[in-house]
Amino acid sequence: MSEMKKLSIIAFSGDYDKLTAVFTLGTGAAAVGYEVNIFFTFWGLDAIKKKQGRSFTGSSWLTKLFGFMMGGLHVTPSSRFNFLGVGPKIFRFLMRKNNVATLEELVEAAKELGINLYACEMAMHVLGLKKEDFIPEVKDVLGVASFLNLSEGGNTLFI
C-alpha cells in the first residue's frame, strides 16, 4: 500500500496574488487526494483572520497598528500594481470574467476540502495575536519544528 501524497505550503506573504497561488495549489492538490497542510506565518496570517476589515487586533499599541494594517482578505494588497487597493479589485473582476475562483472562493473551497490550516506560534507572539483571532478552521498553532515533522515525507513550498 502506497503512502498518501502530501503537500505542505508555507504562506509567508499576505499579498492577494500570492495567497491566491497558495490556495490554488492547496485546493488543487486536495481535490486529487493529497493531504494538504498550510502553515501561515507573518503577513500570511492575514488570510486566516476572523475579523475582516481593518481592526486593532494585538496586545500592544504597536501590534494593534500592525493588526489595523493587516485588514484580512477583503483588503489584502496585490504584490505589484496595487494602485492604492484597486489592483485586487481588478484581479477579482478578471477572475470572475474568466470563470476562475477568487481568493475568497478558494479559501471557502479549502475549508470544504478539509485542508489543514496552521498558524505560526512565533509570528503570532511577535504580532500579539491569539488563536481566537483566527477562523475556527485553523487546526492548531505550531512552532517550526512541529510543522517540519508534520510536513515530513511530502513536498513543501514557500510562498
Rosetta silent file (secondary structure, phi, psi, omega in degrees, C-alpha in Angstrom):
SEQUENCE: MSEMKKLSIIAFSGDYDKLTAVFTLGTGAAAVGYEVNIFFTFWGLDAIKKKQGRSFTGSSWLTKLFGFMMGGLHVTPSSRFNFLGVGPKIFRFLMRKNNVATLEELVEAAKELGINLYACEMAMHVLGLKKEDFIPEVKDVLGVASFLNLSEGGNTLFI
SCORE:     score description
SCORE:     0.000 S_00000001
   1 L     0.000  129.467 -177.782    0.000    0.000    0.000 S_00000001
   2 L   -85.819  153.659  178.754    1.459    3.375   -1.005 S_00000001
   3 L   -72.968  152.800  176.307    1.552    6.390    1.288 S_00000001
   4 L   -67.145  139.341  176.885   -0.832    9.276    0.730 S_00000001
   5 L   -70.130  146.737 -174.453    0.719   12.134   -1.235 S_00000001
   6 E  -135.061  135.085  174.161    1.375   15.226    0.860 S_00000001
   7 E  -127.329  126.057  176.602    1.814   18.904    0.055 S_00000001
   8 E  -118.055  133.056 -177.245    2.790   21.426    2.720 S_00000001
   9 E  -123.502  131.486  173.868    2.780   25.139    1.944 S_00000001
  10 E   -98.283  113.708 -179.060    4.336   27.915    3.995 S_00000001
  11 E   -97.240   95.692 -178.785    2.241   31.048    3.418 S_00000001
  12 L   -91.363  -34.288 -174.997    4.537   33.929    4.313 S_00000001
  13 L   -85.556  148.343  173.426    3.030   36.592    2.065 S_00000001
  14 L  -108.371   15.974 -179.330   -0.214   38.421    2.663 S_00000001
  15 L   -80.438  143.124 -176.898   -0.445   39.620   -0.940 S_00000001
  16 H   -53.418  -50.105 -176.567   -3.613   38.833   -2.894 S_00000001
  17 H   -67.987  -36.865  179.821   -1.862   37.186   -5.822 S_00000001
  18 H   -73.478  -38.967  175.370    0.481   35.124   -3.648 S_00000001
  19 H   -65.521  -34.896  175.884   -2.328   33.966   -1.351 S_00000001
  20 H   -61.195  -41.114  177.312   -4.289   33.053   -4.477 S_00000001
  21 H   -63.859  -42.568  178.789   -1.354   30.846   -5.508 S_00000001
  22 H   -57.026  -50.862 -175.599   -1.260   29.242   -2.031 S_00000001
  23 H   -77.427  -26.679  174.565   -4.942   28.369   -2.120 S_00000001
  24 H   -67.437  -48.343  178.051   -4.983   27.381   -5.812 S_00000001
  25 H   -63.700  -43.309 -178.924   -2.162   24.891   -5.272 S_00000001
  26 H   -63.929  -48.651 -178.706   -3.647   23.696   -1.991 S_00000001
  27 H   -69.632  -36.059  176.791   -7.181   23.157   -3.252 S_00000001
  28 H   -62.352  -44.287  179.624   -5.955   21.589   -6.476 S_00000001
  29 H   -66.464  -43.249  179.864   -3.805   19.118   -4.565 S_00000001
  30 H   -63.466  -37.076 -179.089   -6.587   18.337   -2.071 S_00000001
  31 H   -64.215  -26.146  178.929   -9.056   17.780   -4.919 S_00000001
  32 L  -104.766   19.492  169.905   -6.854   14.994   -6.329 S_00000001
  33 L    97.175    7.872  176.895   -6.318   13.308   -2.982 S_00000001
  34 L   -77.033  149.581  163.454   -3.280   14.950   -1.414 S_00000001
  35 E   -80.046  127.525 -177.502   -3.035   15.667    2.274 S_00000001
  36 E  -121.527  128.881  177.112   -2.535   19.451    2.328 S_00000001
  37 E  -122.116  125.708  176.323   -1.059   21.440    5.218 S_00000001
  38 E  -117.466  124.948 -178.168   -0.782   25.228    5.058 S_00000001
  39 E  -107.990  110.688 -177.363    1.400   26.987    7.645 S_00000001
  40 E   -93.985  126.120  179.126    0.614   30.713    7.872 S_00000001
  41 L  -133.722  153.786 -177.661    3.348   32.960    9.198 S_00000001
  42 H    40.669 -120.138 -172.710    3.777   36.738    9.481 S_00000001
  43 H   -65.536  -22.149  176.676    1.786   38.513    6.720 S_00000001
  44 H   -64.815  -25.455  178.563    0.278   35.202    5.621 S_00000001
  45 H   -58.448  -23.725 -179.808   -1.643   35.123    8.917 S_00000001
  46 H   -58.507  -30.127 -177.199   -3.883   37.807    7.427 S_00000001
  47 H   -68.535  -20.741 -175.104   -5.574   35.147    5.271 S_00000001
  48 H  -116.108   14.125  177.601   -6.950   33.322    8.302 S_00000001
  49 E   -67.233  140.695  177.973   -8.001   36.267   10.482 S_00000001
  50 L   -70.851  -50.210 -178.803  -11.503   36.031   11.895 S_00000001
  51 L   -77.197  123.712  175.196  -12.175   39.773   11.766 S_00000001
  52 L   -97.885  146.757 -175.330  -12.358   41.052    8.220 S_00000001
  53 L    92.720  171.426 -176.112  -11.637   44.690    7.571 S_00000001
  54 L   -76.034  124.457  177.637   -9.294   46.916    9.452 S_00000001
  55 L  -147.225  154.070 -177.326   -9.349   46.350   13.205 S_00000001
  56 L   -87.720   75.263  176.116   -6.963   46.948   16.066 S_00000001
  57 L   -92.589  145.178 -178.918   -6.085   43.340   16.968 S_00000001
  58 L   136.937  174.909 -174.283   -2.992   42.742   19.080 S_00000001
  59 L  -108.236  -10.679  178.446   -1.814   43.144   22.629 S_00000001
  60 L  -135.017  171.464 -178.499    0.137   46.439   22.489 S_00000001
  61 H   -62.070  -35.498 -179.246   -0.233   49.704   20.609 S_00000001
  62 H   -71.395  -43.273  178.405    2.411   48.618   18.077 S_00000001
  63 H   -70.225  -30.799  175.310    0.856   45.192   17.414 S_00000001
  64 H   -65.101  -36.147  176.540   -2.590   46.846   17.230 S_00000001
  65 H   -64.021  -45.429  175.470   -1.170   49.108   14.498 S_00000001
  66 H   -60.099  -43.330  178.980    0.054   46.033   12.587 S_00000001
  67 H   -58.528  -38.640  178.647   -3.368   44.446   13.148 S_00000001
  68 H   -67.912  -41.449 -179.095   -5.020   47.503   11.640 S_00000001
  69 H   -68.877  -30.217  177.983   -2.730   47.466    8.593 S_00000001
  70 L   -92.533   90.971 -170.242   -3.427   43.734    8.080 S_00000001
  71 L   -92.241    9.232  179.954   -7.111   44.013    7.267 S_00000001
  72 L    92.708 -179.273 -173.935   -7.951   40.481    6.140 S_00000001
  73 H   -58.193  -35.665 -173.568   -8.756   39.000    2.759 S_00000001
  74 H   -72.538  -15.877  179.535  -11.047   41.803    1.607 S_00000001
  75 H  -125.065   12.699 -179.569   -8.335   44.465    1.780 S_00000001
  76 L   -65.910  134.903 -178.265   -5.190   42.435    1.081 S_00000001
  77 L   -79.967  162.925  170.784   -2.986   44.239   -1.484 S_00000001
  78 L   -88.648  155.416 -174.805   -1.528   42.756   -4.638 S_00000001
  79 L   -70.443  -28.545  177.578    2.249   42.359   -4.722 S_00000001
  80 L  -136.997  152.208  178.369    2.602   44.512   -7.829 S_00000001
  81 L    54.910   47.540  179.869    0.350   47.113   -9.418 S_00000001
  82 L   -71.626  -31.613  177.638   -1.710   47.550   -6.266 S_00000001
  83 H    49.408   53.108  178.314   -2.826   51.038   -7.369 S_00000001
  84 H    55.969   36.687  176.554   -3.904   52.123   -3.853 S_00000001
  85 H    97.654   -5.804 -179.188   -6.019   48.986   -3.414 S_00000001
  86 H   -78.998  -26.696 -177.740   -7.565   48.845   -6.879 S_00000001
  87 H   -52.300  -51.593  178.686   -5.256   46.007   -8.033 S_00000001
  88 H   -62.206  -32.824  177.681   -7.060   43.221   -6.124 S_00000001
  89 H   -65.675  -38.077  176.850  -10.422   44.532   -7.371 S_00000001
  90 H   -66.067  -43.308  176.210   -9.109   44.246  -10.937 S_00000001
  91 H   -56.518  -48.830 -178.393   -7.897   40.708  -10.177 S_00000001
  92 H   -59.570  -44.136  179.260  -11.328   39.746   -8.805 S_00000001
  93 H   -59.763  -48.880 -178.775  -13.069   41.221  -11.861 S_00000001
  94 H   -65.678  -36.109  179.126  -10.766   39.382  -14.283 S_00000001
  95 H   -65.895  -45.856  178.858  -11.062   36.144  -12.336 S_00000001
  96 H   -63.793  -43.515 -179.329  -14.872   36.267  -12.369 S_00000001
  97 H   -59.223  -33.706 -177.537  -14.910   37.265  -16.045 S_00000001
  98 L  -101.203   17.156  178.706  -12.762   34.213  -16.860 S_00000001
  99 L    54.342   42.943  177.046  -14.664   31.807  -14.558 S_00000001
 100 L  -112.387  137.560 -179.419  -11.694   31.455  -12.199 S_00000001
 101 L   -62.592  136.526  175.808  -12.240   31.196   -8.450 S_00000001
 102 L   -78.106  170.827  178.734  -11.384   34.342   -6.488 S_00000001
 103 H   -57.198  -45.285 -178.880   -9.220   34.220   -3.379 S_00000001
 104 H   -61.941  -40.649  178.225  -12.264   34.282   -1.130 S_00000001
 105 H   -67.124  -36.708  177.903  -13.846   31.379   -3.053 S_00000001
 106 H   -66.384  -38.023  177.762  -10.585   29.414   -2.856 S_00000001
 107 H   -63.665  -43.049  177.710  -10.447   29.881    0.921 S_00000001
 108 H   -63.086  -40.548  177.767  -14.016   28.524    1.197 S_00000001
 109 H   -63.582  -38.741  178.521  -13.061   25.585   -1.032 S_00000001
 110 H   -61.171  -41.238  178.123  -10.044   24.877    1.195 S_00000001
 111 H   -62.998  -46.626 -178.285  -12.353   24.690    4.217 S_00000001
 112 H   -65.477  -33.060 -179.532  -14.747   22.346    2.392 S_00000001
 113 L   -81.604   -4.920  178.024  -11.880   20.125    1.190 S_00000001
 114 L    74.334   29.089  176.624  -10.573   19.758    4.739 S_00000001
 115 L   -64.750  137.011 -179.638   -7.196   21.364    4.129 S_00000001
 116 E   -79.815  117.574 -179.825   -5.211   21.569    7.372 S_00000001
 117 E  -107.225  129.434 -178.352   -4.638   25.206    8.317 S_00000001
 118 E  -129.593  143.544  176.232   -1.978   26.048   10.920 S_00000001
 119 E  -104.150  142.780  179.983   -0.844   29.340   12.454 S_00000001
 120 E   -79.140  120.118 -177.718    2.815   30.037   13.272 S_00000001
 121 H   -60.170  -46.077 -176.866    3.299   30.364   17.011 S_00000001
 122 H   -64.664  -44.357  179.962    6.354   32.641   16.807 S_00000001
 123 H   -64.660  -37.016  177.570    4.761   35.076   14.331 S_00000001
 124 H   -61.900  -41.846  178.296    1.637   35.197   16.484 S_00000001
 125 H   -62.704  -44.834 -179.317    3.741   36.192   19.512 S_00000001
 126 H   -61.899  -41.151 -176.017    5.528   38.906   17.529 S_00000001
 127 H   -90.415    2.199  177.200    2.232   40.297   16.183 S_00000001
 128 L    67.833   33.481 -177.982    0.388   39.969   19.510 S_00000001
 129 L  -103.818  155.906  177.201   -2.232   37.547   18.144 S_00000001
 130 L  -122.665  162.245  179.930   -4.088   34.687   19.833 S_00000001
 131 H   -56.315  -33.222  179.695   -5.714   31.565   18.363 S_00000001
 132 H   -64.388  -16.718  179.002   -9.094   33.214   18.979 S_00000001
 133 H   -77.979   -6.835 -174.679   -8.151   35.885   16.406 S_00000001
 134 E  -111.378  162.265  179.112   -8.344   33.286   13.630 S_00000001
 135 L   -60.131  152.753 -176.553  -11.126   31.455   11.825 S_00000001
 136 L   -64.573  -18.848  179.795  -12.307   28.260   13.550 S_00000001
 137 L   -72.871   -9.131  175.686  -10.900   26.095   10.733 S_00000001
 138 E   -68.038  115.606 -172.665   -7.354   26.780   11.968 S_00000001
 139 E   -70.075  -39.370 -176.113   -6.489   23.339   13.274 S_00000001
 140 E  -165.591  166.758  171.678   -3.651   24.302   15.584 S_00000001
 141 E  -104.931  125.334 -175.344   -0.885   26.746   16.451 S_00000001
 142 E  -126.648  152.870  167.917    2.519   25.231   15.683 S_00000001
 143 L   -89.157  171.661 -177.927    6.172   26.018   16.037 S_00000001
 144 H   -59.130  -46.011 -177.664    8.577   25.427   13.157 S_00000001
 145 H   -59.710  -41.508  178.640    9.791   22.044   14.444 S_00000001
 146 H   -65.276  -40.913  178.430    6.224   20.728   14.694 S_00000001
 147 H   -65.283  -40.236  178.211    5.410   21.923   11.193 S_00000001
 148 H   -62.345  -41.044  176.192    8.564   20.280    9.813 S_00000001
 149 H   -62.627  -42.457 -179.623    7.570   16.996   11.476 S_00000001
 150 H   -64.276  -37.430 -175.680    4.067   17.324   10.057 S_00000001
 151 H   -88.303   -5.120 -178.284    5.315   18.019    6.532 S_00000001
 152 L   -57.239  138.114  177.335    7.937   15.264    6.522 S_00000001
 153 L    89.286    1.913  179.308    7.680   12.845    3.606 S_00000001
 154 L  -129.535 -171.124  176.329    5.946   15.262    1.252 S_00000001
 155 E   -92.993  143.122  178.895    6.671   18.294   -0.880 S_00000001
 156 E  -125.471  132.522  178.599    6.990   21.714    0.759 S_00000001
 157 E  -119.154  147.827  177.380    6.538   25.086   -0.955 S_00000001
 158 E  -118.151  117.326 -178.757    7.307   28.571    0.377 S_00000001
 159 L  -127.424    0.000    0.000    5.099   31.361   -0.978 S_00000001
